[in-house]
GROMACS .gro file of C-alpha atoms in nm:
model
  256
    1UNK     CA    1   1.068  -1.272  -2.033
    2UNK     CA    2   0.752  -1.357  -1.828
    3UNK     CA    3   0.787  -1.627  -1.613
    4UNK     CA    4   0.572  -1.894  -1.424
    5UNK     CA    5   0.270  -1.679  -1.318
    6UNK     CA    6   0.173  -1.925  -1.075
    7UNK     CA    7   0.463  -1.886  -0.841
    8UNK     CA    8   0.353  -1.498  -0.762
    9UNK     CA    9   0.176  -1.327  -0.447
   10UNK     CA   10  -0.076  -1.185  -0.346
   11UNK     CA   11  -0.314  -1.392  -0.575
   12UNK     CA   12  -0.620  -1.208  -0.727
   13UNK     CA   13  -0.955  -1.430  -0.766
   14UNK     CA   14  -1.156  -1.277  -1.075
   15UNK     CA   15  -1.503  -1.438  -1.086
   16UNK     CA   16  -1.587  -1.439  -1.403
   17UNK     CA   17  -1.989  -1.333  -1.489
   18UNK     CA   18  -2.208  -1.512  -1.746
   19UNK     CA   19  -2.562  -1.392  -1.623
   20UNK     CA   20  -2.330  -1.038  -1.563
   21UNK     CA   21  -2.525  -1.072  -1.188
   22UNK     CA   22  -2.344  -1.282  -0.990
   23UNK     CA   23  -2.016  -1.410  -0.799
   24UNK     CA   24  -1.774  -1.126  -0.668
   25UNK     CA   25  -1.389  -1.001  -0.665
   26UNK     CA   26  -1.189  -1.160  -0.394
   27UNK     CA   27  -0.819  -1.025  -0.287
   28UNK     CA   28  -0.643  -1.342  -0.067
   29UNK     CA   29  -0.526  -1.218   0.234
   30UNK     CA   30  -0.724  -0.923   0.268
   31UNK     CA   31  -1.061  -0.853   0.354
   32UNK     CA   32  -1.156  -0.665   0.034
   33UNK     CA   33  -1.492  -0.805  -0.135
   34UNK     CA   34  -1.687  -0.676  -0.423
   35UNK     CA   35  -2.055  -0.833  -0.389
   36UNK     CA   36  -2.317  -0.848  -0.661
   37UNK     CA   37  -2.409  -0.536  -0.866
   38UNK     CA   38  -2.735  -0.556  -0.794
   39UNK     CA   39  -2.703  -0.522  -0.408
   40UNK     CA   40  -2.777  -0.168  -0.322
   41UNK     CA   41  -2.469  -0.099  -0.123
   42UNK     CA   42  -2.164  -0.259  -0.195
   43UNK     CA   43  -1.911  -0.375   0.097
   44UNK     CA   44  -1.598  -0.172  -0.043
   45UNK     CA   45  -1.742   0.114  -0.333
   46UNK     CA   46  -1.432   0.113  -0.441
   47UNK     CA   47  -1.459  -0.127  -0.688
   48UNK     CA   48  -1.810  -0.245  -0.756
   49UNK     CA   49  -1.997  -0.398  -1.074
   50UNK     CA   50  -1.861  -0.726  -1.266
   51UNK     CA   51  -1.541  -0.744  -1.333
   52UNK     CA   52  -1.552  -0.946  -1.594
   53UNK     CA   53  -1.861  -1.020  -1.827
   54UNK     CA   54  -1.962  -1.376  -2.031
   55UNK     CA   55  -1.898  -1.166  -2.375
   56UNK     CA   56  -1.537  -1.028  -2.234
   57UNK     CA   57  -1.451  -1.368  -2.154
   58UNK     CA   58  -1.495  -1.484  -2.512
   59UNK     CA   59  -1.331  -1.249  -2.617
   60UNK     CA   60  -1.006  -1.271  -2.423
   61UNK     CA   61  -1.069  -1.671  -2.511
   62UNK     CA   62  -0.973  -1.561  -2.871
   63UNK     CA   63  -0.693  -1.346  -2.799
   64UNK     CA   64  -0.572  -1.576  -2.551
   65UNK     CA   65  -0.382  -1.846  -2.803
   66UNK     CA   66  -0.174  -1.481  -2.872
   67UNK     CA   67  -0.017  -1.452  -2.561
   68UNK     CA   68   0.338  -1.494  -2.582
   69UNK     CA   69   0.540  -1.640  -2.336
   70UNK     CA   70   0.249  -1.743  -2.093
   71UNK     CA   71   0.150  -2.083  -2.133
   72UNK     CA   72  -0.026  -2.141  -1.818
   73UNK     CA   73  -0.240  -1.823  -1.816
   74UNK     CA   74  -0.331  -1.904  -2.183
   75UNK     CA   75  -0.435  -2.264  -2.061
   76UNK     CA   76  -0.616  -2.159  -1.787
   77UNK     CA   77  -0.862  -1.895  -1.979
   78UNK     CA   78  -0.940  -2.172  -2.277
   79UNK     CA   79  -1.041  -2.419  -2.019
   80UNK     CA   80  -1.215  -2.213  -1.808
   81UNK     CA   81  -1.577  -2.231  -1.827
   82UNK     CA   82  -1.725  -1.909  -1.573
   83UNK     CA   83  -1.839  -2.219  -1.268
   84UNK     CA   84  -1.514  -2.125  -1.063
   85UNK     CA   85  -1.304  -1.818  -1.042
   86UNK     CA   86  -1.038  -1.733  -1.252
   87UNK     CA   87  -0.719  -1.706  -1.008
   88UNK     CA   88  -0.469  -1.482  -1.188
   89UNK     CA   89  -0.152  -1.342  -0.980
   90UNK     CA   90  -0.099  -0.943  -0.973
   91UNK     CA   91   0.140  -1.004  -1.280
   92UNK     CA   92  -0.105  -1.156  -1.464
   93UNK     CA   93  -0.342  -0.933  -1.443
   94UNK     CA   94  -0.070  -0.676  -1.512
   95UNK     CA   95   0.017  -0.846  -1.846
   96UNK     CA   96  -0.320  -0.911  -1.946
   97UNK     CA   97  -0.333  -0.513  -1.907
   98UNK     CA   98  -0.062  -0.487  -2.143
   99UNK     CA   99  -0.186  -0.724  -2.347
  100UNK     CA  100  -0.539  -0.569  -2.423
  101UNK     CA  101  -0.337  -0.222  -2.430
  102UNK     CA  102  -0.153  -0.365  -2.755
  103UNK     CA  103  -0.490  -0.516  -2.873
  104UNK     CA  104  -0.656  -0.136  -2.868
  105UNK     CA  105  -0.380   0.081  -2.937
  106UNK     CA  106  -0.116  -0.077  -3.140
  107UNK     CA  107  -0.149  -0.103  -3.474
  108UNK     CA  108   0.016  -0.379  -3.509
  109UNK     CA  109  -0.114  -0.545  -3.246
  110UNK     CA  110  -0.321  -0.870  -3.204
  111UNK     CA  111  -0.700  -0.844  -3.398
  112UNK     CA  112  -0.973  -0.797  -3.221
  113UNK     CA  113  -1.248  -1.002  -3.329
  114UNK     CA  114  -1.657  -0.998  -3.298
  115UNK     CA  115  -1.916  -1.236  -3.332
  116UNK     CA  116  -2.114  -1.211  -3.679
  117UNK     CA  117  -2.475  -1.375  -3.673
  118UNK     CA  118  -2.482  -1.430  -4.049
  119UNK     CA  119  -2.195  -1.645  -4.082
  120UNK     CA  120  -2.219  -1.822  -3.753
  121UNK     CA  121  -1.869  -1.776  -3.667
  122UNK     CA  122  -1.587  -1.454  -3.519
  123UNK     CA  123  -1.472  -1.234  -3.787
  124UNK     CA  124  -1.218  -0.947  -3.742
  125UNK     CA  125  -1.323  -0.683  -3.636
  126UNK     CA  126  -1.437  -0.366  -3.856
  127UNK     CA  127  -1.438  -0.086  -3.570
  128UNK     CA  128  -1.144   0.096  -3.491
  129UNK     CA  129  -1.195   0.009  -3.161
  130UNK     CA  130  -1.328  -0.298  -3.014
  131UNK     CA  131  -1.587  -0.209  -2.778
  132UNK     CA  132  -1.571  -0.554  -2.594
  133UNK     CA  133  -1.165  -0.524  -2.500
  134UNK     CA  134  -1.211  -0.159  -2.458
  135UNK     CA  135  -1.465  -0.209  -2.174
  136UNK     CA  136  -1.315  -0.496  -2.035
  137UNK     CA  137  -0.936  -0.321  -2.055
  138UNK     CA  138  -1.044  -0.014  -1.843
  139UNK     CA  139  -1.199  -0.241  -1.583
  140UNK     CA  140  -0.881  -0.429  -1.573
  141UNK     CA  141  -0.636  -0.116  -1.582
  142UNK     CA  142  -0.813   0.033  -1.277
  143UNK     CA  143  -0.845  -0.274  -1.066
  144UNK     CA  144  -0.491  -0.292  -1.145
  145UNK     CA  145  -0.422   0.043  -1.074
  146UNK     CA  146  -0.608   0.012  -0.750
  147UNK     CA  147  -0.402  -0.236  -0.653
  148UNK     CA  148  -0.082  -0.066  -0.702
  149UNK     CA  149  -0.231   0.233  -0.531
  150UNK     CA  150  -0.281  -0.014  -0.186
  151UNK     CA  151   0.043  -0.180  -0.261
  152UNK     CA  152   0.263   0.175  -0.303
  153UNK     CA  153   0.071   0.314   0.044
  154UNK     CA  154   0.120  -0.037   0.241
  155UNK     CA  155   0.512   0.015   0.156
  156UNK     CA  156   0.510   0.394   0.256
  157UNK     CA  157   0.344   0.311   0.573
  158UNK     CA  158   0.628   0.032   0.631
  159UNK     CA  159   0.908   0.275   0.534
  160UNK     CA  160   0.777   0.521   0.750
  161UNK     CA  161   0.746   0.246   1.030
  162UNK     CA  162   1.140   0.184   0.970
  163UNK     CA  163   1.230   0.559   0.996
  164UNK     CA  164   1.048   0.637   1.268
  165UNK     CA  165   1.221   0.302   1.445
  166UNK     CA  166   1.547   0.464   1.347
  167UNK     CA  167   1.534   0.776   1.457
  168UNK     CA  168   1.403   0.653   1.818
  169UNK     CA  169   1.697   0.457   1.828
  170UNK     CA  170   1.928   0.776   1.702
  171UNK     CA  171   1.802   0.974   1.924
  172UNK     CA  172   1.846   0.747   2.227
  173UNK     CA  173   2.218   0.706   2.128
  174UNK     CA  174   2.280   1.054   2.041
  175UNK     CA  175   2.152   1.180   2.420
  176UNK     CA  176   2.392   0.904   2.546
  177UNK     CA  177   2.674   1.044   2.363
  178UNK     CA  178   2.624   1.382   2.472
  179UNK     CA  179   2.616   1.310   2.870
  180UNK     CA  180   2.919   1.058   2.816
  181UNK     CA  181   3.117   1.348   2.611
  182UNK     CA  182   3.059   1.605   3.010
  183UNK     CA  183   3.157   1.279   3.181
  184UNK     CA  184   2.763   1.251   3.304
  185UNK     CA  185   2.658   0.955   3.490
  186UNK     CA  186   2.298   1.065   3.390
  187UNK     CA  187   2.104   0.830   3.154
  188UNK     CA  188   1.815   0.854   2.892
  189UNK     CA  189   1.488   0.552   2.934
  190UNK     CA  190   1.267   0.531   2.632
  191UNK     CA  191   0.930   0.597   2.732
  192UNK     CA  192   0.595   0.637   2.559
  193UNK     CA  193   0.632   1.011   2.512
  194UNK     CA  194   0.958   1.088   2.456
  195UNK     CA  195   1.307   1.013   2.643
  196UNK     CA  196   1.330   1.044   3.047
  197UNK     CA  197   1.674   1.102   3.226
  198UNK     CA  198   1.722   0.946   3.515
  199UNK     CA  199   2.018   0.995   3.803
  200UNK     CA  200   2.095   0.815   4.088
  201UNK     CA  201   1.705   0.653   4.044
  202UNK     CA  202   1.546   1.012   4.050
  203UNK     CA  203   1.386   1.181   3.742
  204UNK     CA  204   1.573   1.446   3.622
  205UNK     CA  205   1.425   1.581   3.321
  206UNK     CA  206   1.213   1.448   2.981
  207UNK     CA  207   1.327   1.501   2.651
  208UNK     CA  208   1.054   1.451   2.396
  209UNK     CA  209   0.992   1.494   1.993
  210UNK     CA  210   0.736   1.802   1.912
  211UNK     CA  211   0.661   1.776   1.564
  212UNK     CA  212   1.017   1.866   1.416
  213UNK     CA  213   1.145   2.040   1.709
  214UNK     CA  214   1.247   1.857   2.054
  215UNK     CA  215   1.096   2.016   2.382
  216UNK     CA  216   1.279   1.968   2.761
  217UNK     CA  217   0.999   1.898   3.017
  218UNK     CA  218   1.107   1.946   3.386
  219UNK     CA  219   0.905   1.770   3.681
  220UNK     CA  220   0.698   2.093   3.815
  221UNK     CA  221   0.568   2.129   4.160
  222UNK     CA  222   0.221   1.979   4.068
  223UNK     CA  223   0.432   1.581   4.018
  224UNK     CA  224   0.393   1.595   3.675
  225UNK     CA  225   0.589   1.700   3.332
  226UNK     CA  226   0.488   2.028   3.254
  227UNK     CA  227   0.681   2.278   2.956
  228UNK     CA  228   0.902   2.533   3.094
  229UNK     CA  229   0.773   2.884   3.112
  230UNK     CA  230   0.452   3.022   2.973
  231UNK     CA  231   0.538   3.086   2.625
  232UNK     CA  232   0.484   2.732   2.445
  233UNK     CA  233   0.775   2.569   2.633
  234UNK     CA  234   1.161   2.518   2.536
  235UNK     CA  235   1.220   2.369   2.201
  236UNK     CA  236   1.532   2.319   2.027
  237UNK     CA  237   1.603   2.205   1.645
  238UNK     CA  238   1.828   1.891   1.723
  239UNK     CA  239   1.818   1.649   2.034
  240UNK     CA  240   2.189   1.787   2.144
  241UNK     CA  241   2.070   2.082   2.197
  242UNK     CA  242   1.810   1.947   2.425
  243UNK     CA  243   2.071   1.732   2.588
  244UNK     CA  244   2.313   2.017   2.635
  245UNK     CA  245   2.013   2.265   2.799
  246UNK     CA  246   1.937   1.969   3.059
  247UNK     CA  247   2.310   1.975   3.146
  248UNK     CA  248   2.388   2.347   3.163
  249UNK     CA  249   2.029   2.337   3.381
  250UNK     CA  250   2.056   2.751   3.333
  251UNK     CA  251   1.702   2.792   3.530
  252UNK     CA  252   1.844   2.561   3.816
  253UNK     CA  253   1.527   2.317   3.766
  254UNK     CA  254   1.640   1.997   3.690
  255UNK     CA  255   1.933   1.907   3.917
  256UNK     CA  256   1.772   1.950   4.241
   0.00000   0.00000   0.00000
């Protein structure tokens, strides 16, 4: 059951075009604009020309007393007269998706409807396919589509944020179990790079991620991390392992 459309967010403002030239596509709360068509270069090419023409608009004006459980949208396109924008929420424009999806494709859908000249009135209409909805459903689908495709890469970003916050803080307890396992008064500091161990104030040794391996650093001669040896450094497939090499200090480098 569709609900209260008004109550969702993000809100998308469709202007809606009668001279098919002006107004433009605003997103609330982001800075994504579509300007004019006829402006040579467009501020985001992603999605450019009118989103919604004079001639769509009647036309989703008839279908719109056919919408099923959606009062307010319904409302909102009969009164609407092009001045102002349309504001419809992401899950209206969703179900108006749908809802021209039925219109084209489903047989038993709602009628489209065209404009006859001779008799002064809309008639139903003759085509197989309504040329009006089918225009004004593929601009719809792909704005909509578009906006999925920010909305799914916003929340892999975020997830990705979370993991990578999780494994810093795994790794940071992991090291600490591993010196408190030998009895080590040693301890790991996060820093920008990586993880630094520290004893009796003095730094011991770095342990830092290398794409999916972890690499020990040791302070060289020159007062600065370096890798060990000449051959790409010492990497190791988990963080224990790293630990445990700074411990057993086999080369004699770290606990000077």
């Amino acid at each position: 059951m569709i609900g209260d459309w008004d109550l969702f967010a993000p809100v998308v403002s469709c202007s809606l075009f009668q001279a098919r030239e002006t107004g433009s596509l605003h997103i609330e709360g982001s800075d994504v604009r579509c300007p004019p068509s006829r402006q040579t270069r467009p501020f985001y090419p992603s999605v450019q020309g009118i989103l919604i023409t004079g001639d769509e608009l009647v036309e989703l004006k008839r279908h719109a007393h056919d919408i099923p459980d959606c009062p307010g949208l319904a409302r909102r396109i009969q009164k609407h007269n092009g001045n102002k924008p349309l504001i419809l929420s992401r899950d209206g424009l969703d179900w108006l998706v749908a809802v021209l999806d039925a219109v084209l494709h489903d047989p038993k859908g709602y009628p489209c409807v065209q404009y006859d000249p001779w008799k002064l009135e809309y008639v139903p209409h003759t085509d197989e396919r309504c040329v009006t909805c089918q225009r004004l459903y593929d601009r719809l689908n792909s704005e909509s589509q578009r906006l999925y495709e920010i909305d799914r890469k916003e929340w892999s970003k975020i997830q990705k944020r979370e993991q990578t916050r999780e494994r810093k803080k795994d790794a940071m307890s992991r090291i600490k179990t591993v010196f408190e396992k030998r009895g080590c008064p040693a301890f790991p500091a996060r820093v920008s790079r990586g993880y630094t161990i520290f004893y009796e104030n003095m730094m011991v040794s770095r342990i830092r991620q290398r794409d999916k391996w972890w690499e020990v650093l040791w302070w060289s001669h020159r007062d600065k991390w370096e890798s060990i040896g000449d051959m790409g450094g010492v990497l190791f497939d988990t963080v224990e392992e790293a630990a445990t090499y700074v411990l057993d200090d086999p080369m004699g480098i770290f606990w000077r």
